[in-house]
Amino acid sequence: MKELSRVSSAIKPSATLAVNAKFQEMKAAGIPVVGFGAGEPDFETPDNIKEAGIRAIREGKTRYTPTAGTMEVRKAIAGRLQKDFGLTYDHTDIIVSNGAKMCLYATLTALVNPGDEVILPVPYWVSYWEMISMNQGVPVALPTSEATRFKITPDQLEAAINEKTKALILNNPSNPSGMIYSREELAALAEVCVRHDLYIIADEIYYSLRYDGRSFTSVASLGDEIKKHCIVINGASKAYAMTGWRVGYAACGDKAVAKVMSNCMSHMLGSIGTMNQCAMVEAMNGPQDSVETMRQAFEARRNYLVERMNTIPGVHCLKPDGAFYVMMNIDELLGKTLGGRVIRNADDFAMAFLEKGLVAVVSCTAFGCPNYVRWTYACSMDNIKEGLDRLEKFLREG
Ligand code: PMP
Ligand code: GLU
């Protein structure tokens, strides 16, 4: 057989989805494993949103729509961006697609020429790296540490820029660190990007999940020139517990970007499900109290998980500002034998913890941080308690 595409063959499967698949397999085989793998809210999609989807099917809204989404859904999204951030977009600046994931992919397809560099602060969500590579771009990782609360500085960004740099991907709040950049920090980073004429791919999908009364600023709201350079990525999955509906969007400050994205997607996927778009209209326009109810539950879970994790000898974590992930530092465990395996890095730990501890967590190697594992608290308090009981036992018994 002839060789497959070299670019595509080099792509690794998503580490988060792989952990989830392994977890589901073990569960189906009757193994009593507890899961902290893929970040997916355990709540039901709110009833008003479900009903809107069902109603759409009954009303025969079952046909193709424009690639970028119906005018109604794009207007509803523009309305939400106005209400939440004071951002003004025309509906033609909005591209709706198959989750934020596809919006990110299409954004990179629209921006990247072969060899273009895209800057990625570490830790980075696993799919960014591969999506850049799939578009024949070059990911450039910017290291961070606990000491800077996993945030990059403007000087660091400046130093990484050269004539090949095309864009910065800024995930705020961050998956997996959970950190949130303040308005001032964002303004300083955005200033560097605008001065070098870089696009800012602002993945703000976790914006509604922030804790301790913390405020959130969309980077695009910091000025017209910044907005022009931004492609804001967001969606329904996290805030509205709609992971399976696959609705995300990109809000483009530059109409040329929206046009190229839409042109490409018209060949790749046509459009997303019509009824899903109708459900999204309700998510955007309907009552928002369920978002707040879920946020409060996540905050309580975060508090419990972080406080207890930091009492367990051998591991520790920072308290995240938002999203629903905790990065557990395993430095002290390196070189030890746990579950019959020498722990050289997070991959070893995650494997041993799954096989012997019966807990699924994600190694942060795929996020650029091989000394951390990621727990999600988008799961029940009982699950979290059980997971931590098992962690204590696993570390105690070795
Ligand atoms: N961005 C980040 C940072 C994520 O964690 C995820 C995970 N779901 C996505 C984008 C994609 O979300 P979806 O495709 O479900 O909208
Ligand atoms: N984004 C979530 C995560 O990081 C869901 C899985 C995925 O899409 O990668 O776990």
Coordinates of C-alpha atoms and ligand atoms in Angstrom, one line a residue:
M1 CA 0.0 0.0 0.0
K2 CA 1.1 3.6 -0.6
E3 CA 2.3 5.7 2.3
L4 CA -0.4 7.5 4.2
S5 CA -0.3 11.3 4.7
R6 CA 2.9 12.0 6.7
V7 CA 1.3 15.0 8.4
S8 CA -1.8 13.1 9.5
S9 CA 0.1 9.9 10.5
A10 CA 2.2 11.8 13.0
I11 CA -0.9 12.9 14.9
K12 CA -1.4 11.3 18.3
P13 CA -4.9 10.5 19.6
S14 CA -6.3 12.9 22.1
A15 CA -5.0 12.0 25.5
T16 CA -8.1 13.1 27.3
L17 CA -10.4 11.1 25.1
A18 CA -8.1 8.1 25.3
V19 CA -8.2 8.1 29.1
N20 CA -12.0 8.3 28.9
A21 CA -12.2 5.4 26.4
K22 CA -10.0 3.2 28.6
F23 CA -12.1 4.2 31.7
Q24 CA -15.3 3.3 29.9
E25 CA -13.8 0.0 28.7
M26 CA -12.8 -1.0 32.3
K27 CA -16.2 0.0 33.6
A28 CA -17.9 -2.1 31.0
A29 CA -15.7 -5.0 32.0
G30 CA -17.1 -4.7 35.5
I31 CA -14.0 -3.1 37.1
P32 CA -14.9 -0.6 39.7
V33 CA -12.8 2.3 38.4
V34 CA -13.5 5.9 39.2
G35 CA -13.0 8.5 36.5
F36 CA -11.4 12.0 36.5
G37 CA -10.5 11.9 32.8
A38 CA -12.4 14.0 30.2
G39 CA -13.7 17.3 31.4
E40 CA -17.4 16.9 30.9
P41 CA -20.0 18.3 33.2
D42 CA -22.0 15.5 34.9
F43 CA -25.1 17.7 34.9
E44 CA -28.0 17.2 32.5
T45 CA -28.5 19.8 29.8
P46 CA -31.1 22.3 31.3
D47 CA -34.7 21.3 30.4
N48 CA -35.5 24.5 28.5
I49 CA -32.6 23.9 26.2
K50 CA -33.5 20.2 25.6
E51 CA -37.1 21.2 24.9
A52 CA -35.9 23.7 22.3
G53 CA -34.1 20.9 20.5
I54 CA -37.0 18.6 20.6
R55 CA -39.4 21.3 19.5
A56 CA -37.1 22.1 16.5
I57 CA -37.3 18.4 15.4
R58 CA -41.1 18.4 15.8
E59 CA -41.3 21.6 13.8
G60 CA -39.4 20.1 10.9
K61 CA -36.2 22.0 11.4
T62 CA -34.2 19.1 10.0
R63 CA -32.7 20.6 6.9
Y64 CA -29.3 22.0 5.9
T65 CA -28.5 25.5 7.1
P66 CA -25.9 28.0 6.0
T67 CA -22.4 26.7 6.9
A68 CA -21.7 29.3 9.5
G69 CA -25.1 28.7 11.2
T70 CA -28.6 30.1 10.9
M71 CA -29.0 33.8 11.2
E72 CA -31.0 33.3 14.4
V73 CA -28.3 31.3 16.2
R74 CA -25.6 33.8 15.1
K75 CA -27.7 36.7 16.3
A76 CA -28.3 35.0 19.6
I77 CA -24.6 34.4 20.1
A78 CA -23.8 38.0 19.2
G79 CA -26.4 39.0 21.7
R80 CA -24.8 36.9 24.5
L81 CA -21.3 38.4 23.7
Q82 CA -22.8 41.9 24.0
K83 CA -24.5 41.1 27.3
D84 CA -21.6 39.3 28.9
F85 CA -18.6 41.3 27.6
G86 CA -20.0 44.4 26.0
L87 CA -18.6 43.1 22.7
T88 CA -20.4 44.1 19.5
Y89 CA -20.3 41.6 16.6
D90 CA -22.5 41.4 13.6
H91 CA -24.0 38.0 13.0
T92 CA -21.8 37.6 9.9
D93 CA -18.7 37.7 12.2
I94 CA -19.9 34.6 14.0
I95 CA -19.1 31.1 12.8
V96 CA -21.0 28.2 14.5
S97 CA -19.5 24.7 14.2
N98 CA -19.2 21.3 15.7
G99 CA -18.0 22.3 19.1
A100 CA -15.3 24.7 20.0
K101 CA -12.9 22.0 18.8
M102 CA -14.0 22.4 15.2
C103 CA -14.0 26.2 15.5
L104 CA -10.4 26.0 16.7
Y105 CA -9.4 23.7 13.9
A106 CA -11.1 25.9 11.3
T107 CA -9.5 29.0 12.7
L108 CA -6.0 27.5 12.4
T109 CA -6.9 26.3 8.8
A110 CA -7.8 29.9 8.0
L111 CA -4.7 31.4 9.5
V112 CA -1.8 29.1 9.1
N113 CA 0.5 28.6 6.2
P114 CA 3.1 25.7 6.2
G115 CA 5.9 26.6 8.6
D116 CA 4.0 29.4 10.4
E117 CA 4.6 29.4 14.2
V118 CA 1.8 29.5 16.7
I119 CA 2.7 30.3 20.3
L120 CA 1.3 28.0 23.0
P121 CA 1.7 28.8 26.7
V122 CA 2.4 25.7 28.7
P123 CA 0.4 23.9 30.0
Y124 CA -1.6 23.8 26.8
W125 CA -4.8 21.9 26.1
V126 CA -3.7 18.7 24.3
S127 CA -5.6 19.4 21.1
Y128 CA -4.0 22.7 20.3
W129 CA -0.6 21.2 19.6
E130 CA -1.9 18.5 17.2
M131 CA -4.3 20.9 15.5
I132 CA -1.4 23.3 14.7
S133 CA 0.6 20.3 13.3
M134 CA -2.4 19.1 11.3
N135 CA -2.4 22.5 9.6
Q136 CA 1.3 22.2 9.0
G137 CA 2.1 25.0 11.4
V138 CA 4.8 24.8 14.1
P139 CA 3.7 24.9 17.8
V140 CA 6.1 27.0 19.9
A141 CA 5.7 26.2 23.6
L142 CA 6.3 28.9 26.2
P143 CA 7.2 27.3 29.6
T144 CA 5.6 28.5 32.8
S145 CA 5.8 27.3 36.4
E146 CA 3.8 27.2 39.6
A147 CA 5.8 30.2 40.7
T148 CA 4.1 32.3 38.0
R149 CA 0.8 30.5 38.5
F150 CA 1.3 29.0 35.1
K151 CA 1.0 32.3 33.3
I152 CA 3.2 33.7 30.6
T153 CA 4.7 37.2 30.8
P154 CA 4.7 39.9 28.0
D155 CA 8.5 39.7 28.0
Q156 CA 8.4 36.0 27.4
L157 CA 5.9 36.4 24.6
E158 CA 8.0 39.2 23.0
A159 CA 11.1 37.0 23.1
A160 CA 9.3 34.1 21.3
I161 CA 8.2 36.2 18.3
N162 CA 9.9 36.2 15.0
E163 CA 8.9 36.8 11.4
K164 CA 7.3 33.3 11.2
T165 CA 5.0 33.9 14.2
K166 CA 1.4 34.0 13.2
A167 CA -0.7 33.7 16.3
L168 CA -0.9 33.2 20.1
I169 CA -3.4 30.7 21.5
L170 CA -4.6 32.1 24.8
N171 CA -6.8 29.7 26.8
N172 CA -8.4 31.7 29.6
P173 CA -9.5 30.3 32.0
S174 CA -6.9 27.6 31.3
N175 CA -7.4 23.9 30.8
P176 CA -5.6 22.3 32.6
S177 CA -4.2 24.9 35.0
G178 CA -7.5 26.6 35.8
M179 CA -5.7 30.0 36.0
I180 CA -7.3 33.2 34.9
Y181 CA -5.4 36.2 33.5
S182 CA -6.4 39.5 35.0
R183 CA -7.5 42.4 32.8
E184 CA -4.1 44.1 33.2
E185 CA -2.2 40.9 32.4
L186 CA -4.4 40.4 29.3
A187 CA -3.9 44.0 28.2
A188 CA -0.1 43.7 28.4
L189 CA -0.1 40.5 26.4
A190 CA -2.5 41.9 23.8
E191 CA -0.4 45.0 23.4
V192 CA 2.5 42.7 22.3
C193 CA 0.4 40.8 19.9
V194 CA -1.1 43.9 18.2
R195 CA 2.3 45.5 18.0
H196 CA 3.6 42.4 16.1
D197 CA 0.3 42.0 14.2
L198 CA -0.3 38.6 15.6
Y199 CA -3.7 36.9 15.8
I200 CA -5.0 36.1 19.2
I201 CA -6.9 32.8 19.3
A202 CA -8.7 33.4 22.5
D203 CA -10.3 30.2 23.8
E204 CA -12.7 31.4 26.5
I205 CA -14.8 28.3 26.7
Y206 CA -14.5 28.2 30.5
Y207 CA -15.3 31.8 31.1
S208 CA -18.5 31.2 33.1
L209 CA -16.7 28.9 35.5
R210 CA -14.7 31.2 37.8
Y211 CA -14.5 31.1 41.5
D212 CA -14.0 33.2 44.6
G213 CA -15.9 36.1 43.0
R214 CA -13.2 36.5 40.5
S215 CA -14.0 38.7 37.4
F216 CA -13.4 37.7 33.8
T217 CA -12.4 39.9 30.9
S218 CA -12.7 38.8 27.3
V219 CA -9.4 39.8 25.7
A220 CA -11.4 41.0 22.7
S221 CA -13.1 43.6 24.8
L222 CA -9.9 45.5 25.5
G223 CA -10.1 47.8 22.5
D224 CA -11.0 47.9 18.8
E225 CA -7.5 47.1 17.5
I226 CA -7.2 44.1 19.9
K227 CA -10.7 42.9 18.9
K228 CA -9.7 43.0 15.2
H229 CA -6.8 40.6 16.0
C230 CA -8.9 38.3 18.0
I231 CA -10.8 35.1 17.2
V232 CA -12.8 34.4 20.3
I233 CA -13.6 30.7 20.7
N234 CA -16.5 29.7 22.9
G235 CA -19.4 27.2 23.0
A236 CA -22.1 25.5 24.8
S237 CA -20.3 22.4 26.1
K238 CA -19.1 23.6 29.5
A239 CA -21.4 26.4 30.6
Y240 CA -24.6 24.7 29.6
A241 CA -23.6 21.0 30.0
M242 CA -24.1 20.4 26.3
T243 CA -21.0 18.4 25.4
G244 CA -22.9 16.0 23.2
W245 CA -24.8 18.7 21.3
R246 CA -21.5 19.8 19.6
V247 CA -22.2 23.5 19.4
G248 CA -19.3 25.9 19.5
Y249 CA -18.5 29.2 17.9
A250 CA -15.8 31.6 16.7
A251 CA -16.3 35.3 16.9
C252 CA -14.0 37.0 14.4
G253 CA -12.8 40.6 14.7
D254 CA -11.8 40.5 11.1
K255 CA -14.4 39.6 8.5
A256 CA -11.8 38.1 6.2
V257 CA -11.1 35.4 8.8
A258 CA -14.8 34.6 9.1
K259 CA -15.1 34.3 5.3
V260 CA -12.2 31.9 4.9
M261 CA -13.3 29.8 7.8
S262 CA -16.8 29.5 6.4
N263 CA -15.5 28.7 2.9
C264 CA -13.3 25.9 4.2
M265 CA -16.1 24.5 6.4
S266 CA -18.6 24.5 3.6
H267 CA -16.5 21.7 2.1
M268 CA -15.6 20.0 5.3
L269 CA -18.9 19.7 7.2
G270 CA -21.6 21.7 5.6
S271 CA -23.2 22.8 8.8
I272 CA -24.0 21.4 12.2
G273 CA -27.4 19.9 13.1
T274 CA -30.3 22.3 12.7
M275 CA -32.0 21.2 15.9
N276 CA -28.7 21.7 17.8
Q277 CA -28.6 25.3 16.6
C278 CA -32.1 25.8 17.8
A279 CA -31.1 24.5 21.2
M280 CA -28.2 26.9 21.2
V281 CA -30.5 29.8 20.5
E282 CA -32.4 28.9 23.7
A283 CA -29.1 28.5 25.6
M284 CA -28.0 32.0 24.6
N285 CA -31.3 33.8 25.0
G286 CA -33.1 31.8 27.7
P287 CA -32.7 32.1 31.5
Q288 CA -29.1 31.8 32.7
D289 CA -29.7 30.6 36.3
S290 CA -28.7 27.0 35.6
V291 CA -25.2 28.2 34.5
E292 CA -24.8 29.8 38.0
T293 CA -26.2 26.7 39.8
M294 CA -23.7 24.5 38.1
R295 CA -20.9 27.0 38.7
Q296 CA -21.6 26.9 42.4
A297 CA -21.5 23.1 42.5
F298 CA -18.1 23.2 40.7
E299 CA -16.8 25.7 43.2
A300 CA -17.7 23.5 46.2
R301 CA -16.1 20.5 44.5
R302 CA -12.9 22.5 43.7
N303 CA -12.7 23.6 47.4
Y304 CA -13.0 20.1 48.7
L305 CA -10.6 18.6 46.2
V306 CA -7.9 21.2 46.6
E307 CA -8.0 21.3 50.3
R308 CA -7.9 17.6 50.8
M309 CA -5.3 17.0 48.1
N310 CA -3.0 19.4 49.8
T311 CA -3.1 17.3 53.0
I312 CA -2.0 14.2 51.3
P313 CA 1.8 13.6 51.6
G314 CA 3.7 13.3 48.3
V315 CA 1.4 15.5 46.2
H316 CA 0.2 19.0 46.1
C317 CA -1.7 21.4 43.8
L318 CA -2.4 25.1 43.3
K319 CA -5.9 26.3 43.8
P320 CA -7.4 27.1 40.3
D321 CA -9.3 30.3 39.7
G322 CA -11.6 28.7 37.1
A323 CA -12.5 25.9 34.7
F324 CA -12.9 22.4 36.3
Y325 CA -9.4 21.0 36.5
V326 CA -6.7 20.6 39.1
M327 CA -3.0 19.9 38.2
M328 CA -1.5 17.6 40.8
N329 CA 2.2 18.0 41.2
I330 CA 3.9 14.6 41.5
D331 CA 7.6 15.7 41.8
E332 CA 8.0 14.0 45.2
L333 CA 6.9 10.7 43.7
L334 CA 9.4 10.5 40.9
G335 CA 11.8 7.6 41.3
K336 CA 9.5 5.7 43.7
T337 CA 7.8 2.4 42.9
L338 CA 4.0 2.6 43.0
G339 CA 1.7 -0.2 42.0
G340 CA 4.7 -2.2 40.8
R341 CA 5.8 0.5 38.4
V342 CA 8.8 2.9 38.8
I343 CA 7.4 6.4 38.5
R344 CA 9.6 8.3 36.0
N345 CA 6.9 10.7 34.9
A346 CA 3.2 11.5 34.9
D347 CA 2.5 8.8 32.2
D348 CA 3.9 6.1 34.6
F349 CA 1.9 7.5 37.5
A350 CA -1.4 7.8 35.6
M351 CA -1.0 4.2 34.3
A352 CA -0.1 2.8 37.8
F353 CA -2.9 4.7 39.4
L354 CA -5.4 3.4 36.9
E355 CA -4.3 -0.2 37.0
K356 CA -3.7 -0.6 40.7
G357 CA -5.5 2.4 42.3
L358 CA -8.5 2.1 39.9
V359 CA -8.6 5.8 39.3
A360 CA -8.5 7.4 35.9
V361 CA -6.6 10.7 35.7
V362 CA -4.9 12.4 32.8
S363 CA -1.1 12.6 32.5
C364 CA -0.1 16.2 31.8
T365 CA 2.7 15.0 29.5
A366 CA 0.3 15.7 26.6
F367 CA -0.2 19.2 28.0
G368 CA 3.6 19.8 28.1
C369 CA 4.0 19.2 31.9
P370 CA 5.3 15.7 32.5
N371 CA 5.5 16.1 36.3
Y372 CA 1.7 16.7 36.8
V373 CA -1.5 14.8 36.4
R374 CA -4.8 16.4 35.8
W375 CA -8.0 15.7 37.8
T376 CA -11.3 17.1 36.7
Y377 CA -13.9 18.0 39.2
A378 CA -16.7 18.0 36.7
C379 CA -18.0 14.9 38.5
S380 CA -19.9 14.3 41.7
M381 CA -18.7 15.0 45.2
D382 CA -19.0 11.3 46.0
N383 CA -16.7 10.5 43.1
I384 CA -14.2 13.1 44.3
K385 CA -14.2 11.7 47.8
E386 CA -13.8 8.1 46.5
G387 CA -10.9 9.2 44.2
L388 CA -9.1 10.9 47.0
D389 CA -9.6 7.9 49.4
R390 CA -8.1 5.8 46.7
L391 CA -5.2 8.2 46.2
E392 CA -4.4 8.1 49.9
K393 CA -4.5 4.3 49.9
F394 CA -2.4 4.0 46.7
L395 CA 0.3 6.3 48.0
R396 CA 0.3 4.7 51.5
E397 CA 0.5 1.1 50.2
G398 CA 2.9 1.9 47.4
Ligands
PMP1 N1 -11.2 24.3 24.3 C1 -10.8 23.7 25.5 C2 -9.8 24.5 26.3 C3 -11.4 22.6 26.0 O1 -11.0 22.1 27.2 C4 -12.3 21.9 25.2 C5 -12.8 20.6 25.6 N2 -14.0 20.2 25.4 C6 -12.6 22.5 23.9 C7 -12.0 23.6 23.6 C8 -13.6 21.8 23.0 O2 -14.9 21.8 23.5 P1 -16.1 21.4 22.6 O3 -15.6 21.0 21.3 O4 -16.9 20.4 23.3 O5 -17.0 22.7 22.4
GLU2 N1 -11.9 19.3 26.7 C1 -12.2 18.2 27.6 C2 -10.9 17.8 28.3 O1 -9.9 18.4 28.2 C3 -13.0 17.1 27.0 C4 -12.2 16.1 26.2 C5 -11.7 16.7 24.9 O2 -12.4 17.2 24.1 O3 -10.5 16.7 24.8 O4 -11.0 16.8 29.0

